[in-house]
Each structure stands twice: as C-alpha cells, then as structure tokens.
PDB file of C-alpha atoms in Angstrom:
ATOM      1  CA  UNK K   1     133.885  95.302 264.552  1.00 40.00           C
ATOM      2  CA  UNK K   2     132.070  93.590 263.599  1.00 40.00           C
ATOM      3  CA  UNK K   3     128.163  94.902 262.063  1.00 38.00           C
ATOM      4  CA  UNK K   4     125.319  94.945 260.473  1.00 36.00           C
ATOM      5  CA  UNK K   5     122.395  96.599 258.708  1.00 43.00           C
ATOM      6  CA  UNK K   6     119.870  94.280 258.794  1.00 56.00           C
ATOM      7  CA  UNK K   7     119.125  91.385 261.506  1.00 71.00           C
ATOM      8  CA  UNK K   8     120.270  88.553 261.099  1.00 80.00           C
ATOM      9  CA  UNK K   9     120.634  85.101 262.699  1.00 91.00           C
ATOM     10  CA  UNK K  10     123.692  85.014 263.832  1.00 94.00           C
ATOM     11  CA  UNK K  11     127.008  86.746 263.692  1.00 95.00           C
ATOM     12  CA  UNK K  12     130.613  85.476 263.658  1.00 96.00           C
ATOM     13  CA  UNK K  13     132.728  87.885 266.282  1.00 96.00           C
ATOM     14  CA  UNK K  14     136.779  88.593 266.607  1.00 97.00           C
ATOM     15  CA  UNK K  15     137.394  88.912 270.041  1.00 97.00           C
ATOM     16  CA  UNK K  16     138.287  92.564 271.109  1.00 97.00           C
ATOM     17  CA  UNK K  17     136.084  93.474 268.604  1.00 97.00           C
ATOM     18  CA  UNK K  18     133.122  95.543 268.431  1.00 97.00           C
ATOM     19  CA  UNK K  19     130.184  93.678 267.999  1.00 96.00           C
ATOM     20  CA  UNK K  20     126.391  95.179 266.626  1.00 96.00           C
ATOM     21  CA  UNK K  21     123.213  93.347 267.420  1.00 96.00           C
ATOM     22  CA  UNK K  22     120.514  94.454 265.421  1.00 95.00           C
ATOM     23  CA  UNK K  23     116.892  94.710 265.609  1.00 95.00           C
ATOM     24  CA  UNK K  24     113.633  96.006 264.175  1.00 94.00           C
ATOM     25  CA  UNK K  25     110.237  96.531 266.218  1.00 92.00           C
ATOM     26  CA  UNK K  26     107.334  95.719 264.972  1.00 89.00           C
ATOM     27  CA  UNK K  27     105.118  98.425 266.962  1.00 91.00           C
ATOM     28  CA  UNK K  28     105.563 101.903 266.379  1.00 93.00           C
ATOM     29  CA  UNK K  29     103.856 102.825 269.480  1.00 92.00           C
ATOM     30  CA  UNK K  30     106.706 100.416 271.681  1.00 93.00           C
ATOM     31  CA  UNK K  31     107.764 102.217 274.880  1.00 93.00           C
ATOM     32  CA  UNK K  32     109.583 100.147 275.970  1.00 94.00           C
ATOM     33  CA  UNK K  33     112.254  98.279 274.412  1.00 96.00           C
ATOM     34  CA  UNK K  34     114.833  95.442 276.125  1.00 96.00           C
ATOM     35  CA  UNK K  35     117.988  93.479 275.005  1.00 97.00           C
ATOM     36  CA  UNK K  36     118.295  89.045 276.742  1.00 97.00           C
ATOM     37  CA  UNK K  37     121.298  87.314 276.158  1.00 98.00           C
ATOM     38  CA  UNK K  38     121.083  83.666 276.938  1.00 98.00           C
ATOM     39  CA  UNK K  39     123.755  80.971 277.027  1.00 97.00           C
ATOM     40  CA  UNK K  40     123.456  77.014 276.485  1.00 95.00           C
ATOM     41  CA  UNK K  41     121.260  75.316 278.743  1.00 92.00           C
ATOM     42  CA  UNK K  42     119.948  78.962 281.273  1.00 96.00           C
ATOM     43  CA  UNK K  43     117.084  81.130 280.863  1.00 97.00           C
ATOM     44  CA  UNK K  44     117.986  85.096 279.207  1.00 97.00           C
ATOM     45  CA  UNK K  45     119.730  87.209 281.289  1.00 97.00           C
ATOM     46  CA  UNK K  46     118.688  90.553 281.379  1.00 96.00           C
ATOM     47  CA  UNK K  47     121.408  93.384 279.494  1.00 97.00           C
ATOM     48  CA  UNK K  48     119.771  96.029 279.119  1.00 97.00           C
ATOM     49  CA  UNK K  49     117.348  98.133 278.362  1.00 96.00           C
ATOM     50  CA  UNK K  50     115.532 101.939 277.037  1.00 96.00           C
ATOM     51  CA  UNK K  51     112.506 103.757 277.571  1.00 94.00           C
ATOM     52  CA  UNK K  52     111.046 105.190 274.386  1.00 94.00           C
ATOM     53  CA  UNK K  53     111.686 108.857 275.507  1.00 93.00           C
ATOM     54  CA  UNK K  54     115.805 108.356 275.313  1.00 95.00           C
ATOM     55  CA  UNK K  55     117.992 107.126 272.064  1.00 96.00           C
ATOM     56  CA  UNK K  56     120.779 105.859 274.217  1.00 98.00           C
ATOM     57  CA  UNK K  57     121.296 104.079 277.001  1.00 98.00           C
ATOM     58  CA  UNK K  58     124.731 102.677 278.433  1.00 97.00           C
ATOM     59  CA  UNK K  59     125.603 100.156 280.432  1.00 95.00           C
ATOM     60  CA  UNK K  60     128.408  98.479 281.095  1.00 94.00           C
ATOM     61  CA  UNK K  61     130.265  98.053 277.656  1.00 96.00           C
ATOM     62  CA  UNK K  62     127.066  97.277 276.829  1.00 98.00           C
ATOM     63  CA  UNK K  63     125.112  99.818 274.982  1.00 98.00           C
ATOM     64  CA  UNK K  64     122.022  99.709 272.916  1.00 98.00           C
ATOM     65  CA  UNK K  65     120.784 102.823 270.585  1.00 98.00           C
ATOM     66  CA  UNK K  66     116.627 103.451 269.444  1.00 97.00           C
ATOM     67  CA  UNK K  67     116.099 104.826 266.051  1.00 96.00           C
ATOM     68  CA  UNK K  68     112.127 105.230 266.908  1.00 95.00           C
ATOM     69  CA  UNK K  69     112.353 106.816 263.123  1.00 94.00           C
ATOM     70  CA  UNK K  70     112.759 103.272 261.730  1.00 94.00           C
ATOM     71  CA  UNK K  71     112.166 101.358 263.969  1.00 94.00           C
ATOM     72  CA  UNK K  72     115.508 100.902 265.159  1.00 95.00           C
ATOM     73  CA  UNK K  73     117.111  98.931 267.714  1.00 96.00           C
ATOM     74  CA  UNK K  74     121.105  97.507 267.876  1.00 97.00           C
ATOM     75  CA  UNK K  75     123.485  95.844 270.734  1.00 98.00           C
ATOM     76  CA  UNK K  76     126.883  97.159 270.318  1.00 98.00           C
ATOM     77  CA  UNK K  77     128.698  95.287 272.335  1.00 98.00           C
ATOM     78  CA  UNK K  78     132.818  96.961 272.916  1.00 97.00           C
ATOM     79  CA  UNK K  79     136.247  94.581 273.207  1.00 97.00           C
ATOM     80  CA  UNK K  80     133.855  91.218 273.223  1.00 97.00           C
ATOM     81  CA  UNK K  81     135.103  88.363 274.674  1.00 97.00           C
ATOM     82  CA  UNK K  82     134.658  84.358 274.367  1.00 97.00           C
ATOM     83  CA  UNK K  83     131.776  84.510 277.685  1.00 96.00           C
ATOM     84  CA  UNK K  84     129.965  86.849 275.430  1.00 98.00           C
ATOM     85  CA  UNK K  85     128.476  83.911 272.855  1.00 97.00           C
ATOM     86  CA  UNK K  86     125.691  83.227 273.828  1.00 97.00           C
ATOM     87  CA  UNK K  87     122.201  84.120 271.440  1.00 97.00           C
ATOM     88  CA  UNK K  88     120.315  87.574 272.264  1.00 97.00           C
ATOM     89  CA  UNK K  89     117.263  88.735 271.985  1.00 96.00           C
ATOM     90  CA  UNK K  90     115.250  92.287 271.632  1.00 96.00           C
ATOM     91  CA  UNK K  91     112.525  92.895 272.605  1.00 95.00           C
ATOM     92  CA  UNK K  92     109.532  94.999 272.922  1.00 94.00           C
ATOM     93  CA  UNK K  93     106.873  96.297 274.819  1.00 92.00           C
ATOM     94  CA  UNK K  94     103.374  98.378 274.365  1.00 88.00           C
ATOM     95  CA  UNK K  95     102.481 100.513 277.168  1.00 85.00           C
ATOM     96  CA  UNK K  96      98.880  99.043 277.055  1.00 82.00           C
ATOM     97  CA  UNK K  97     100.241  95.552 277.871  1.00 80.00           C
ATOM     98  CA  UNK K  98     102.026  93.446 279.946  1.00 78.00           C
ATOM     99  CA  UNK K  99     103.327  91.722 276.996  1.00 85.00           C
ATOM    100  CA  UNK K 100     107.073  91.691 276.391  1.00 91.00           C
ATOM    101  CA  UNK K 101     107.228  90.825 271.719  1.00 92.00           C
ATOM    102  CA  UNK K 102     110.250  89.193 271.411  1.00 94.00           C
ATOM    103  CA  UNK K 103     112.254  89.389 267.923  1.00 94.00           C
ATOM    104  CA  UNK K 104     113.466  85.782 266.985  1.00 94.00           C
ATOM    105  CA  UNK K 105     117.082  85.690 268.205  1.00 94.00           C
ATOM    106  CA  UNK K 106     120.675  87.135 266.783  1.00 96.00           C
ATOM    107  CA  UNK K 107     123.424  84.017 267.468  1.00 97.00           C
ATOM    108  CA  UNK K 108     126.778  84.669 268.293  1.00 97.00           C
ATOM    109  CA  UNK K 109     129.676  83.198 267.933  1.00 97.00           C
ATOM    110  CA  UNK K 110     133.059  84.870 269.157  1.00 97.00           C
ATOM    111  CA  UNK K 111     136.657  83.159 267.444  1.00 95.00           C
ATOM    112  CA  UNK K 112     140.111  82.952 269.724  1.00 90.00           C
TER     113      UNK K 112
ATOM    114  CA  UNK W   1     122.422  81.615 289.567  1.00 54.00           C
ATOM    115  CA  UNK W   2     118.886  82.602 289.531  1.00 67.00           C
ATOM    116  CA  UNK W   3     116.903  84.817 291.049  1.00 92.00           C
ATOM    117  CA  UNK W   4     114.350  83.016 289.940  1.00 97.00           C
ATOM    118  CA  UNK W   5     114.320  79.195 291.169  1.00 97.00           C
ATOM    119  CA  UNK W   6     112.805  77.212 288.796  1.00 98.00           C
ATOM    120  CA  UNK W   7     112.013  73.234 289.549  1.00 98.00           C
ATOM    121  CA  UNK W   8     112.470  70.915 288.127  1.00 98.00           C
ATOM    122  CA  UNK W   9     115.243  70.969 286.066  1.00 97.00           C
ATOM    123  CA  UNK W  10     114.069  68.575 283.705  1.00 97.00           C
ATOM    124  CA  UNK W  11     111.152  66.410 283.690  1.00 97.00           C
ATOM    125  CA  UNK W  12     111.015  63.314 281.460  1.00 96.00           C
ATOM    126  CA  UNK W  13     106.443  62.228 281.701  1.00 94.00           C
ATOM    127  CA  UNK W  14     103.973  60.387 279.900  1.00 91.00           C
ATOM    128  CA  UNK W  15     101.450  61.570 277.981  1.00 90.00           C
ATOM    129  CA  UNK W  16      98.384  60.141 280.046  1.00 89.00           C
ATOM    130  CA  UNK W  17     100.809  61.600 283.615  1.00 90.00           C
ATOM    131  CA  UNK W  18     100.134  64.947 285.809  1.00 95.00           C
ATOM    132  CA  UNK W  19     103.055  66.701 287.199  1.00 96.00           C
ATOM    133  CA  UNK W  20     103.767  70.095 287.894  1.00 98.00           C
ATOM    134  CA  UNK W  21     106.126  73.068 287.903  1.00 98.00           C
ATOM    135  CA  UNK W  22     107.327  75.267 290.403  1.00 98.00           C
ATOM    136  CA  UNK W  23     108.978  78.041 290.363  1.00 98.00           C
ATOM    137  CA  UNK W  24     110.326  81.126 293.652  1.00 98.00           C
ATOM    138  CA  UNK W  25     111.439  84.120 293.306  1.00 97.00           C
ATOM    139  CA  UNK W  26     112.185  87.145 296.296  1.00 91.00           C
ATOM    140  CA  UNK W  27     112.351  89.519 294.562  1.00 93.00           C
ATOM    141  CA  UNK W  28     109.008  91.447 296.188  1.00 93.00           C
ATOM    142  CA  UNK W  29     108.243  91.164 292.167  1.00 93.00           C
ATOM    143  CA  UNK W  30     104.395  91.176 292.317  1.00 92.00           C
ATOM    144  CA  UNK W  31     104.122  90.019 287.791  1.00 92.00           C
ATOM    145  CA  UNK W  32     105.673  86.431 286.970  1.00 95.00           C
ATOM    146  CA  UNK W  33     105.267  85.470 284.231  1.00 96.00           C
ATOM    147  CA  UNK W  34     104.455  82.128 282.569  1.00 98.00           C
ATOM    148  CA  UNK W  35     106.309  81.309 278.681  1.00 98.00           C
ATOM    149  CA  UNK W  36     107.794  78.211 276.074  1.00 98.00           C
ATOM    150  CA  UNK W  37     110.547  78.508 274.580  1.00 98.00           C
ATOM    151  CA  UNK W  38     111.159  75.467 271.365  1.00 97.00           C
ATOM    152  CA  UNK W  39     114.448  74.943 270.322  1.00 94.00           C
ATOM    153  CA  UNK W  40     116.099  78.064 268.783  1.00 89.00           C
ATOM    154  CA  UNK W  41     113.287  80.248 268.902  1.00 94.00           C
ATOM    155  CA  UNK W  42     112.061  82.707 271.288  1.00 95.00           C
ATOM    156  CA  UNK W  43     110.163  82.503 273.863  1.00 96.00           C
ATOM    157  CA  UNK W  44     106.787  82.957 273.491  1.00 96.00           C
ATOM    158  CA  UNK W  45     104.097  84.368 276.337  1.00 96.00           C
ATOM    159  CA  UNK W  46     101.431  81.627 277.502  1.00 97.00           C
ATOM    160  CA  UNK W  47     100.349  83.225 281.226  1.00 97.00           C
ATOM    161  CA  UNK W  48     100.307  86.246 283.173  1.00 94.00           C
ATOM    162  CA  UNK W  49     100.130  86.971 286.723  1.00 95.00           C
ATOM    163  CA  UNK W  50      99.733  90.266 289.075  1.00 91.00           C
ATOM    164  CA  UNK W  51      98.826  90.404 292.211  1.00 92.00           C
ATOM    165  CA  UNK W  52      97.822  86.674 292.276  1.00 95.00           C
ATOM    166  CA  UNK W  53      94.828  87.191 289.954  1.00 94.00           C
ATOM    167  CA  UNK W  54      95.365  85.544 286.254  1.00 95.00           C
ATOM    168  CA  UNK W  55      96.340  88.833 284.196  1.00 91.00           C
ATOM    169  CA  UNK W  56      96.842  86.686 280.254  1.00 91.00           C
ATOM    170  CA  UNK W  57      96.198  84.207 279.173  1.00 95.00           C
ATOM    171  CA  UNK W  58      97.664  83.624 275.790  1.00 94.00           C
ATOM    172  CA  UNK W  59      94.959  81.571 274.488  1.00 93.00           C
ATOM    173  CA  UNK W  60      97.338  78.266 276.394  1.00 96.00           C
ATOM    174  CA  UNK W  61      95.086  74.928 276.365  1.00 96.00           C
ATOM    175  CA  UNK W  62      94.005  73.621 279.810  1.00 96.00           C
ATOM    176  CA  UNK W  63      95.726  70.916 280.082  1.00 97.00           C
ATOM    177  CA  UNK W  64      97.361  73.769 280.934  1.00 98.00           C
ATOM    178  CA  UNK W  65      97.337  74.856 284.830  1.00 98.00           C
ATOM    179  CA  UNK W  66      98.856  77.529 286.455  1.00 98.00           C
ATOM    180  CA  UNK W  67      97.625  78.495 290.062  1.00 98.00           C
ATOM    181  CA  UNK W  68      99.426  81.769 291.673  1.00 97.00           C
ATOM    182  CA  UNK W  69      98.945  80.132 295.225  1.00 96.00           C
ATOM    183  CA  UNK W  70     101.184  83.826 297.160  1.00 95.00           C
ATOM    184  CA  UNK W  71     103.590  86.778 295.835  1.00 92.00           C
ATOM    185  CA  UNK W  72     106.952  84.526 295.974  1.00 96.00           C
ATOM    186  CA  UNK W  73     105.403  81.358 294.106  1.00 98.00           C
ATOM    187  CA  UNK W  74     104.443  79.850 290.704  1.00 98.00           C
ATOM    188  CA  UNK W  75     102.706  76.406 289.742  1.00 98.00           C
ATOM    189  CA  UNK W  76     102.496  74.857 286.213  1.00 98.00           C
ATOM    190  CA  UNK W  77      99.432  72.171 286.715  1.00 98.00           C
ATOM    191  CA  UNK W  78     100.667  70.015 283.097  1.00 97.00           C
ATOM    192  CA  UNK W  79      98.103  66.744 282.156  1.00 95.00           C
ATOM    193  CA  UNK W  80      97.790  64.531 279.201  1.00 94.00           C
ATOM    194  CA  UNK W  81     100.399  67.060 277.564  1.00 94.00           C
ATOM    195  CA  UNK W  82     101.028  65.363 273.772  1.00 95.00           C
ATOM    196  CA  UNK W  83     104.611  65.523 272.243  1.00 95.00           C
ATOM    197  CA  UNK W  84     104.602  68.758 270.430  1.00 96.00           C
ATOM    198  CA  UNK W  85     105.044  70.122 274.165  1.00 97.00           C
ATOM    199  CA  UNK W  86     107.892  69.766 275.432  1.00 97.00           C
ATOM    200  CA  UNK W  87     109.677  72.006 275.418  1.00 98.00           C
ATOM    201  CA  UNK W  88     112.004  74.760 277.824  1.00 98.00           C
ATOM    202  CA  UNK W  89     109.201  76.379 280.460  1.00 98.00           C
ATOM    203  CA  UNK W  90     110.739  78.946 281.913  1.00 98.00           C
ATOM    204  CA  UNK W  91     109.360  81.026 284.503  1.00 98.00           C
ATOM    205  CA  UNK W  92     110.532  84.899 285.070  1.00 97.00           C
ATOM    206  CA  UNK W  93     109.386  87.709 286.976  1.00 96.00           C
ATOM    207  CA  UNK W  94     108.878  91.690 287.067  1.00 93.00           C
ATOM    208  CA  UNK W  95     108.589  93.989 289.288  1.00 89.00           C
ATOM    209  CA  UNK W  96     105.147  96.523 288.732  1.00 82.00           C
ATOM    210  CA  UNK W  97     104.705 100.323 288.456  1.00 67.00           C
ATOM    211  CA  UNK W  98     102.966 101.959 291.275  1.00 62.00           C
ATOM    212  CA  UNK W  99     102.344 104.762 289.620  1.00 61.00           C
ATOM    213  CA  UNK W 100      99.474 105.554 286.719  1.00 62.00           C
ATOM    214  CA  UNK W 101     100.576 103.189 284.640  1.00 66.00           C
ATOM    215  CA  UNK W 102     101.272  99.599 286.126  1.00 62.00           C
ATOM    216  CA  UNK W 103     102.404  97.825 282.455  1.00 67.00           C
ATOM    217  CA  UNK W 104     105.064 100.738 282.022  1.00 75.00           C
ATOM    218  CA  UNK W 105     107.997  98.263 280.870  1.00 80.00           C
ATOM    219  CA  UNK W 106     110.168  96.884 283.826  1.00 85.00           C
ATOM    220  CA  UNK W 107     112.901  94.099 283.265  1.00 92.00           C
ATOM    221  CA  UNK W 108     111.440  90.468 283.600  1.00 94.00           C
ATOM    222  CA  UNK W 109     113.847  87.989 285.441  1.00 96.00           C
ATOM    223  CA  UNK W 110     114.073  84.912 284.016  1.00 97.00           C
ATOM    224  CA  UNK W 111     115.032  81.222 286.306  1.00 98.00           C
ATOM    225  CA  UNK W 112     117.234  78.600 283.388  1.00 97.00           C
ATOM    226  CA  UNK W 113     113.756  76.711 283.171  1.00 98.00           C
ATOM    227  CA  UNK W 114     112.198  73.525 283.031  1.00 98.00           C
ATOM    228  CA  UNK W 115     113.279  71.624 279.877  1.00 98.00           C
ATOM    229  CA  UNK W 116     109.837  69.446 279.399  1.00 97.00           C
ATOM    230  CA  UNK W 117     109.734  66.089 277.585  1.00 96.00           C
ATOM    231  CA  UNK W 118     106.713  64.041 276.821  1.00 95.00           C
ATOM    232  CA  UNK W 119     107.402  60.621 275.817  1.00 91.00           C
TER     233      UNK W 119
END
C-alpha cells in the first residue's frame, strides 16, 4: 500500500492499494479528532472520528489510528477506489472549546 | 446529498450590495457554524451558535453579520464586502452534548457551501 510517514500535501495511489494519510496535531490537550473528505465542488464530508481514550477505530474500509505520545493521527483506506480521490482534512478539538482546528489537507489522487 | 442545505449555491455581488446566505438543517442539532474556505485551504471558523445564541465570533469583520432565527436556520448577512472576501462559505451543524461538558466533541456536518464572488 501507499503510505507516508510525515504529512505531505499530495498522495498518489494505485487503485486497489491501501492508502495511509498522516496528520500531526498541535495540542496535546486535544481530546477529539475527526477526518473529513472534501470532493471538488462539495463541502467536507464526515468520514470517522476518534476520542483520546482510544487509539484505533474502524469504519467501513477506513481505520483511524491515534498516537498521543507523538501527537499523530492517521487515516487508512483499504482497497482505494477512484471515488476516494479528494482532499482529506484532519481536525482536532480541545475539550474546553467548540472549535475544530483543521490541518492543511492532503490531496489524494487514485491512479487507474 | 447533504443534510445541511445552503442557498444560494453561487452568488456574485458588487461591493456595495447587501445579500444573505442561508443554511438549514433538520437533524435537531443545536450548534451551528459558519466557515470560510479559500481555494486549496482548510475551512476557517467564523461564527458558532449554540442554542441559537452566538458563542464564538472569530474576530470577523462587521461586514459579515450572522443571525440564527431558530434552531434549524442560520443566516449570514453580507454588506460592503471586499474582493478578498470571495470564497466558499460553508455552514455546519452538530449536536450539543447534554452531559456535564457541552463542548464534548461531536461530528460537524457540513453543507456544500455558497461560492461567493465579489466584483
């Protein structure tokens, strides 16, 4: 599968391979994390979330991993499909705040 | 299709015009948000309403005026905008946790936005 150890703005993936999108978050006190997918011309679409009392959560074809020691969040997409091409944003939330703080985003392009 | 509906989808206005963006949700969410998004950038929070009261104003210029008439509707009134205000304006909503911590994280659900162009 395709993976990157550090956050990169773009990721090119072969159709059918697994993708890993990485995100470094900034606030060690953040207790809620969320991944969004944004396709061209649309708003961000909720994919999966995780709270700080967990280190892994699985959804349909997606898995989110949280490493609080190094403040790292990742999104794994299994068997990447052309419809997965989009910009992916991670976001974190501090427990005392309503605000989501978004990462810079990773553009995923799926090669046929 | 999203459960948060924004109108209009596109808006072109002059710098002296007054217009409004509208947002509607019927998920029973009691927190609603306005974001601004420039091309290839993440959304930037502008305003947060909780139980129809303004909770957060992220130092937004007064030419943007939010309004929450009821728990399902959120408006953004625009007046005397500048060309740099051209962007995608996104509305979102979320549940408010009813336990001890009302700020407990909940997914925010976004509409598809209004693409605003200022001439």
